[in-house]
């Protein structure tokens, strides 16, 4: 099953970093967040990626163009040959298709533009800025069981503020720091879709999260896979710092490939 990654947005809320690079190339632990996402998928055996490029897409192209060299031990013997001799490579066994989908194209339009690379088969899809410890095999099994056109992973975000538990006399009986919000579930990415979903996208300016997903829901063709574990976006500098702190502890929840 192919994995599509949306990596073309401007990332304006992370402008401290994205004035030089696209948001998926902002680093966590010295590696682009895009690398972390690919590692999540490859740890479950999904190694065929299609990356939708847009803003500063050349940075992502350059990264993968140099990836094998940068992750290999080499000998340069200029007395005998001009090409390096590879001693050992630590590069992953990935197939990465990089597709320019335009600077000013919306998420639905980007997805529509890579339709020729999908073929008539289901595919996975996620954003290039969100990390999770999701079990992708359970997600796949859930999708295969319900027989609908699309599955979205739903998560419960932490609240913005701490919650006070008050008694009738205004005594504080408890305090919970930024609890997850009630029964509210939001779009956490990590989709699986059937190829018929492309029929719901009519042009470059369609936002996937608006008409296409709403119409899928209206037609009874969108199911939610509830993920109760770790999930965190990288929308702001604060988000990046939170993820970096997780990585520095050596216990980043999404790093399942070494377990």
mmCIF file of C-alpha atoms in Angstrom:
data_model
loop_
_atom_site.group_PDB
_atom_site.id
_atom_site.type_symbol
_atom_site.label_atom_id
_atom_site.label_comp_id
_atom_site.label_asym_id
_atom_site.label_seq_id
_atom_site.Cartn_x
_atom_site.Cartn_y
_atom_site.Cartn_z
ATOM 1 C CA UNK A 1 0.000 0.000 0.000
ATOM 2 C CA UNK A 2 1.407 3.382 -1.045
ATOM 3 C CA UNK A 3 1.734 6.222 1.467
ATOM 4 C CA UNK A 4 0.952 9.786 0.349
ATOM 5 C CA UNK A 5 2.357 12.674 2.403
ATOM 6 C CA UNK A 6 1.144 16.248 2.049
ATOM 7 C CA UNK A 7 4.297 18.376 2.248
ATOM 8 C CA UNK A 8 3.553 21.498 0.231
ATOM 9 C CA UNK A 9 2.096 24.083 2.614
ATOM 10 C CA UNK A 10 3.715 27.365 3.652
ATOM 11 C CA UNK A 11 3.875 26.648 7.381
ATOM 12 C CA UNK A 12 3.290 30.293 8.258
ATOM 13 C CA UNK A 13 2.784 29.632 11.968
ATOM 14 C CA UNK A 14 6.330 28.264 12.127
ATOM 15 C CA UNK A 15 7.883 31.124 10.187
ATOM 16 C CA UNK A 16 10.971 31.128 12.426
ATOM 17 C CA UNK A 17 11.994 27.976 10.541
ATOM 18 C CA UNK A 18 9.923 27.924 7.367
ATOM 19 C CA UNK A 19 11.312 31.085 5.813
ATOM 20 C CA UNK A 20 14.235 28.848 4.817
ATOM 21 C CA UNK A 21 12.649 25.415 4.369
ATOM 22 C CA UNK A 22 9.253 23.711 4.050
ATOM 23 C CA UNK A 23 7.723 22.706 7.374
ATOM 24 C CA UNK A 24 8.278 18.944 6.883
ATOM 25 C CA UNK A 25 12.016 19.670 6.757
ATOM 26 C CA UNK A 26 12.108 21.310 10.202
ATOM 27 C CA UNK A 27 14.291 19.063 12.329
ATOM 28 C CA UNK A 28 13.567 17.035 15.423
ATOM 29 C CA UNK A 29 16.671 15.418 16.877
ATOM 30 C CA UNK A 30 18.730 16.444 13.863
ATOM 31 C CA UNK A 31 16.335 14.778 11.377
ATOM 32 C CA UNK A 32 13.495 16.377 9.402
ATOM 33 C CA UNK A 33 10.045 15.654 10.783
ATOM 34 C CA UNK A 34 9.364 14.148 7.337
ATOM 35 C CA UNK A 35 12.063 11.527 8.072
ATOM 36 C CA UNK A 36 10.321 10.670 11.350
ATOM 37 C CA UNK A 37 7.010 10.178 9.530
ATOM 38 C CA UNK A 38 8.589 7.880 6.941
ATOM 39 C CA UNK A 39 10.224 5.908 9.744
ATOM 40 C CA UNK A 40 6.840 5.451 11.452
ATOM 41 C CA UNK A 41 5.365 3.963 8.281
ATOM 42 C CA UNK A 42 8.391 1.864 7.361
ATOM 43 C CA UNK A 43 8.466 0.334 10.840
ATOM 44 C CA UNK A 44 5.172 -1.343 9.852
ATOM 45 C CA UNK A 45 6.427 -2.408 6.429
ATOM 46 C CA UNK A 46 5.066 0.485 4.350
ATOM 47 C CA UNK A 47 8.016 1.722 2.266
ATOM 48 C CA UNK A 48 6.487 3.138 -0.942
ATOM 49 C CA UNK A 49 5.995 6.894 -0.535
ATOM 50 C CA UNK A 50 4.545 9.654 -2.703
ATOM 51 C CA UNK A 51 5.363 13.120 -1.384
ATOM 52 C CA UNK A 52 3.291 16.091 -2.561
ATOM 53 C CA UNK A 53 5.665 19.031 -2.928
ATOM 54 C CA UNK A 54 4.873 22.724 -3.037
ATOM 55 C CA UNK A 55 6.532 25.546 -1.134
ATOM 56 C CA UNK A 56 10.331 25.178 -1.348
ATOM 57 C CA UNK A 57 9.937 21.653 -2.687
ATOM 58 C CA UNK A 58 13.493 21.793 -4.035
ATOM 59 C CA UNK A 59 14.748 21.465 -0.433
ATOM 60 C CA UNK A 60 13.024 18.096 -0.110
ATOM 61 C CA UNK A 61 14.343 17.011 -3.518
ATOM 62 C CA UNK A 62 17.892 17.906 -2.511
ATOM 63 C CA UNK A 63 17.523 16.023 0.760
ATOM 64 C CA UNK A 64 16.531 12.771 -0.923
ATOM 65 C CA UNK A 65 18.985 13.255 -3.784
ATOM 66 C CA UNK A 66 21.795 13.258 -1.207
ATOM 67 C CA UNK A 67 20.203 10.826 1.234
ATOM 68 C CA UNK A 68 22.083 7.686 0.206
ATOM 69 C CA UNK A 69 25.458 9.407 0.265
ATOM 70 C CA UNK A 70 24.787 11.131 3.568
ATOM 71 C CA UNK A 71 23.831 7.826 5.198
ATOM 72 C CA UNK A 72 26.716 5.707 3.894
ATOM 73 C CA UNK A 73 30.351 5.061 4.696
ATOM 74 C CA UNK A 74 32.414 5.968 1.627
ATOM 75 C CA UNK A 75 35.866 5.816 0.121
ATOM 76 C CA UNK A 76 36.893 8.529 -2.337
ATOM 77 C CA UNK A 77 39.963 7.326 -4.188
ATOM 78 C CA UNK A 78 40.613 10.039 -6.731
ATOM 79 C CA UNK A 79 43.688 8.219 -8.078
ATOM 80 C CA UNK A 80 41.517 5.466 -9.542
ATOM 81 C CA UNK A 81 37.978 6.662 -10.049
ATOM 82 C CA UNK A 82 35.771 9.716 -9.715
ATOM 83 C CA UNK A 83 32.868 7.941 -8.064
ATOM 84 C CA UNK A 84 32.826 6.951 -4.376
ATOM 85 C CA UNK A 85 33.085 3.354 -3.257
ATOM 86 C CA UNK A 86 30.315 2.487 -0.836
ATOM 87 C CA UNK A 87 31.554 0.537 2.187
ATOM 88 C CA UNK A 88 28.264 0.355 4.033
ATOM 89 C CA UNK A 89 24.937 2.123 3.779
ATOM 90 C CA UNK A 90 22.616 2.947 6.655
ATOM 91 C CA UNK A 91 19.965 4.287 4.283
ATOM 92 C CA UNK A 92 16.472 2.817 4.477
ATOM 93 C CA UNK A 93 14.981 0.706 1.733
ATOM 94 C CA UNK A 94 12.466 3.337 0.710
ATOM 95 C CA UNK A 95 10.923 4.116 -2.648
ATOM 96 C CA UNK A 96 10.203 7.859 -2.653
ATOM 97 C CA UNK A 97 8.280 9.556 -5.470
ATOM 98 C CA UNK A 98 8.521 13.354 -5.329
ATOM 99 C CA UNK A 99 5.750 15.183 -7.182
ATOM 100 C CA UNK A 100 5.525 18.957 -7.662
ATOM 101 C CA UNK A 101 1.898 19.792 -6.876
ATOM 102 C CA UNK A 102 2.185 23.593 -7.030
ATOM 103 C CA UNK A 103 2.834 26.351 -4.522
ATOM 104 C CA UNK A 104 -0.741 27.644 -4.258
ATOM 105 C CA UNK A 105 -2.706 24.403 -4.478
ATOM 106 C CA UNK A 106 -4.951 23.324 -1.601
ATOM 107 C CA UNK A 107 -4.711 19.954 0.151
ATOM 108 C CA UNK A 108 -7.440 18.336 -1.935
ATOM 109 C CA UNK A 109 -5.903 19.646 -5.149
ATOM 110 C CA UNK A 110 -2.502 18.271 -4.174
ATOM 111 C CA UNK A 111 -4.035 14.865 -3.590
ATOM 112 C CA UNK A 112 -5.876 14.969 -6.919
ATOM 113 C CA UNK A 113 -2.630 15.770 -8.746
ATOM 114 C CA UNK A 114 -0.931 12.564 -7.598
ATOM 115 C CA UNK A 115 -3.834 10.332 -8.684
ATOM 116 C CA UNK A 116 -1.865 8.956 -11.671
ATOM 117 C CA UNK A 117 0.778 7.609 -9.279
ATOM 118 C CA UNK A 118 -1.740 5.691 -7.140
ATOM 119 C CA UNK A 119 -3.489 3.433 -9.594
ATOM 120 C CA UNK A 120 -6.693 1.601 -8.754
ATOM 121 C CA UNK A 121 -5.771 0.630 -5.200
ATOM 122 C CA UNK A 122 -6.278 1.892 -1.656
ATOM 123 C CA UNK A 123 -3.619 4.167 -0.231
ATOM 124 C CA UNK A 124 -2.548 5.768 3.016
ATOM 125 C CA UNK A 125 -2.372 9.532 3.463
ATOM 126 C CA UNK A 126 -1.103 11.864 6.160
ATOM 127 C CA UNK A 127 0.216 15.349 6.773
ATOM 128 C CA UNK A 128 3.920 16.191 6.776
ATOM 129 C CA UNK A 129 3.835 17.726 10.231
ATOM 130 C CA UNK A 130 2.203 15.292 12.681
ATOM 131 C CA UNK A 131 3.711 12.455 14.738
ATOM 132 C CA UNK A 132 1.929 9.621 16.514
ATOM 133 C CA UNK A 133 2.512 6.195 18.018
ATOM 134 C CA UNK A 134 -0.364 4.801 15.975
ATOM 135 C CA UNK A 135 -0.493 1.078 15.152
ATOM 136 C CA UNK A 136 -0.781 1.252 11.377
ATOM 137 C CA UNK A 137 -1.629 -2.423 11.002
ATOM 138 C CA UNK A 138 -4.647 -2.036 13.281
ATOM 139 C CA UNK A 139 -5.622 1.058 11.301
ATOM 140 C CA UNK A 140 -5.403 -0.945 8.070
ATOM 141 C CA UNK A 141 -7.448 -3.800 9.520
ATOM 142 C CA UNK A 142 -10.103 -1.354 10.717
ATOM 143 C CA UNK A 143 -10.350 0.171 7.251
ATOM 144 C CA UNK A 144 -10.566 -3.206 5.551
ATOM 145 C CA UNK A 145 -13.324 -4.324 7.905
ATOM 146 C CA UNK A 146 -15.797 -1.458 7.515
ATOM 147 C CA UNK A 147 -15.693 -1.413 3.671
ATOM 148 C CA UNK A 148 -16.216 2.362 3.394
ATOM 149 C CA UNK A 149 -14.259 4.663 1.073
ATOM 150 C CA UNK A 150 -12.197 6.480 3.701
ATOM 151 C CA UNK A 151 -10.869 6.252 7.241
ATOM 152 C CA UNK A 152 -9.532 9.175 9.246
ATOM 153 C CA UNK A 153 -7.619 8.761 12.475
ATOM 154 C CA UNK A 154 -9.370 10.713 15.204
ATOM 155 C CA UNK A 155 -7.630 11.932 18.325
ATOM 156 C CA UNK A 156 -8.597 13.836 21.462
ATOM 157 C CA UNK A 157 -6.374 16.890 21.828
ATOM 158 C CA UNK A 158 -5.247 18.171 25.189
ATOM 159 C CA UNK A 159 -7.128 21.207 26.425
ATOM 160 C CA UNK A 160 -5.462 24.614 26.433
ATOM 161 C CA UNK A 161 -6.015 25.242 30.132
ATOM 162 C CA UNK A 162 -5.941 23.366 33.419
ATOM 163 C CA UNK A 163 -9.279 22.297 34.870
ATOM 164 C CA UNK A 164 -10.399 22.899 38.456
ATOM 165 C CA UNK A 165 -12.679 20.400 40.160
ATOM 166 C CA UNK A 166 -14.828 22.556 42.437
ATOM 167 C CA UNK A 167 -17.071 21.513 45.300
ATOM 168 C CA UNK A 168 -20.386 23.180 46.126
ATOM 169 C CA UNK A 169 -18.583 25.479 48.585
ATOM 170 C CA UNK A 170 -16.046 26.559 45.925
ATOM 171 C CA UNK A 171 -13.360 24.411 47.513
ATOM 172 C CA UNK A 172 -10.936 23.053 44.942
ATOM 173 C CA UNK A 173 -11.191 19.285 45.184
ATOM 174 C CA UNK A 174 -8.748 18.556 42.360
ATOM 175 C CA UNK A 175 -6.761 20.003 39.511
ATOM 176 C CA UNK A 176 -5.993 18.475 36.142
ATOM 177 C CA UNK A 177 -3.392 20.105 33.925
ATOM 178 C CA UNK A 178 -4.635 20.449 30.337
ATOM 179 C CA UNK A 179 -6.840 17.328 30.177
ATOM 180 C CA UNK A 180 -7.928 15.824 26.900
ATOM 181 C CA UNK A 181 -11.180 17.393 25.842
ATOM 182 C CA UNK A 182 -14.351 15.599 26.788
ATOM 183 C CA UNK A 183 -15.893 13.655 23.963
ATOM 184 C CA UNK A 184 -14.456 15.882 21.245
ATOM 185 C CA UNK A 185 -12.470 14.181 18.493
ATOM 186 C CA UNK A 186 -10.470 15.938 15.787
ATOM 187 C CA UNK A 187 -8.781 15.003 12.522
ATOM 188 C CA UNK A 188 -5.352 13.562 13.309
ATOM 189 C CA UNK A 189 -4.381 12.633 9.757
ATOM 190 C CA UNK A 190 -3.205 9.063 9.118
ATOM 191 C CA UNK A 191 -5.960 8.341 6.593
ATOM 192 C CA UNK A 192 -6.626 5.295 4.462
ATOM 193 C CA UNK A 193 -8.614 5.897 1.275
ATOM 194 C CA UNK A 194 -10.028 3.970 -1.627
ATOM 195 C CA UNK A 195 -9.258 5.380 -5.104
ATOM 196 C CA UNK A 196 -12.928 6.425 -5.508
ATOM 197 C CA UNK A 197 -12.167 9.303 -3.127
ATOM 198 C CA UNK A 198 -10.559 11.141 -6.051
ATOM 199 C CA UNK A 199 -14.063 11.567 -7.500
ATOM 200 C CA UNK A 200 -14.892 13.849 -4.572
ATOM 201 C CA UNK A 201 -12.084 16.298 -5.463
ATOM 202 C CA UNK A 202 -12.950 18.650 -8.318
ATOM 203 C CA UNK A 203 -10.003 21.023 -8.600
ATOM 204 C CA UNK A 204 -6.810 22.584 -7.289
ATOM 205 C CA UNK A 205 -8.550 24.935 -4.858
ATOM 206 C CA UNK A 206 -10.494 22.249 -3.017
ATOM 207 C CA UNK A 207 -9.467 21.859 0.593
ATOM 208 C CA UNK A 208 -9.551 18.159 1.440
ATOM 209 C CA UNK A 209 -10.896 18.845 4.918
ATOM 210 C CA UNK A 210 -13.868 20.808 3.577
ATOM 211 C CA UNK A 211 -16.073 19.635 0.698
ATOM 212 C CA UNK A 212 -14.438 16.247 -0.021
ATOM 213 C CA UNK A 213 -14.454 14.951 3.556
ATOM 214 C CA UNK A 214 -17.819 16.551 4.329
ATOM 215 C CA UNK A 215 -19.396 14.917 1.294
ATOM 216 C CA UNK A 216 -17.830 11.577 2.136
ATOM 217 C CA UNK A 217 -19.359 11.881 5.594
ATOM 218 C CA UNK A 218 -22.725 12.926 4.118
ATOM 219 C CA UNK A 219 -22.667 9.832 1.899
ATOM 220 C CA UNK A 220 -21.852 7.585 4.855
ATOM 221 C CA UNK A 221 -18.415 6.762 3.426
ATOM 222 C CA UNK A 222 -16.107 8.170 6.125
ATOM 223 C CA UNK A 223 -15.176 6.244 9.273
ATOM 224 C CA UNK A 224 -13.086 7.332 12.258
ATOM 225 C CA UNK A 225 -10.376 5.175 13.779
ATOM 226 C CA UNK A 226 -10.028 6.294 17.393
ATOM 227 C CA UNK A 227 -6.425 6.644 18.490
ATOM 228 C CA UNK A 228 -6.005 6.937 22.252
ATOM 229 C CA UNK A 229 -2.212 7.085 22.284
ATOM 230 C CA UNK A 230 0.330 9.803 21.560
ATOM 231 C CA UNK A 231 -0.281 12.363 18.826
ATOM 232 C CA UNK A 232 1.285 15.780 18.416
ATOM 233 C CA UNK A 233 1.320 18.281 15.538
ATOM 234 C CA UNK A 234 4.192 20.598 14.676
ATOM 235 C CA UNK A 235 2.343 23.813 13.919
ATOM 236 C CA UNK A 236 4.387 26.290 15.969
ATOM 237 C CA UNK A 237 7.854 26.762 17.419
ATOM 238 C CA UNK A 238 6.478 25.663 20.769
ATOM 239 C CA UNK A 239 5.280 22.398 19.180
ATOM 240 C CA UNK A 240 8.720 21.832 17.688
ATOM 241 C CA UNK A 241 10.332 22.392 21.079
ATOM 242 C CA UNK A 242 7.916 19.956 22.751
ATOM 243 C CA UNK A 243 8.768 17.260 20.195
ATOM 244 C CA UNK A 244 12.482 18.001 20.540
ATOM 245 C CA UNK A 245 12.220 17.564 24.317
ATOM 246 C CA UNK A 246 10.527 14.185 23.812
ATOM 247 C CA UNK A 247 13.363 13.128 21.513
ATOM 248 C CA UNK A 248 16.088 14.218 23.921
ATOM 249 C CA UNK A 249 14.677 11.987 26.660
ATOM 250 C CA UNK A 250 15.303 8.942 24.481
ATOM 251 C CA UNK A 251 11.652 7.988 24.954
ATOM 252 C CA UNK A 252 9.912 9.691 22.049
ATOM 253 C CA UNK A 253 6.534 7.875 21.886
ATOM 254 C CA UNK A 254 6.495 7.728 18.081
ATOM 255 C CA UNK A 255 9.956 6.139 17.843
ATOM 256 C CA UNK A 256 8.791 2.540 17.609
ATOM 257 C CA UNK A 257 11.319 1.380 14.997
ATOM 258 C CA UNK A 258 14.006 0.570 17.592
ATOM 259 C CA UNK A 259 11.698 -1.413 19.885
#
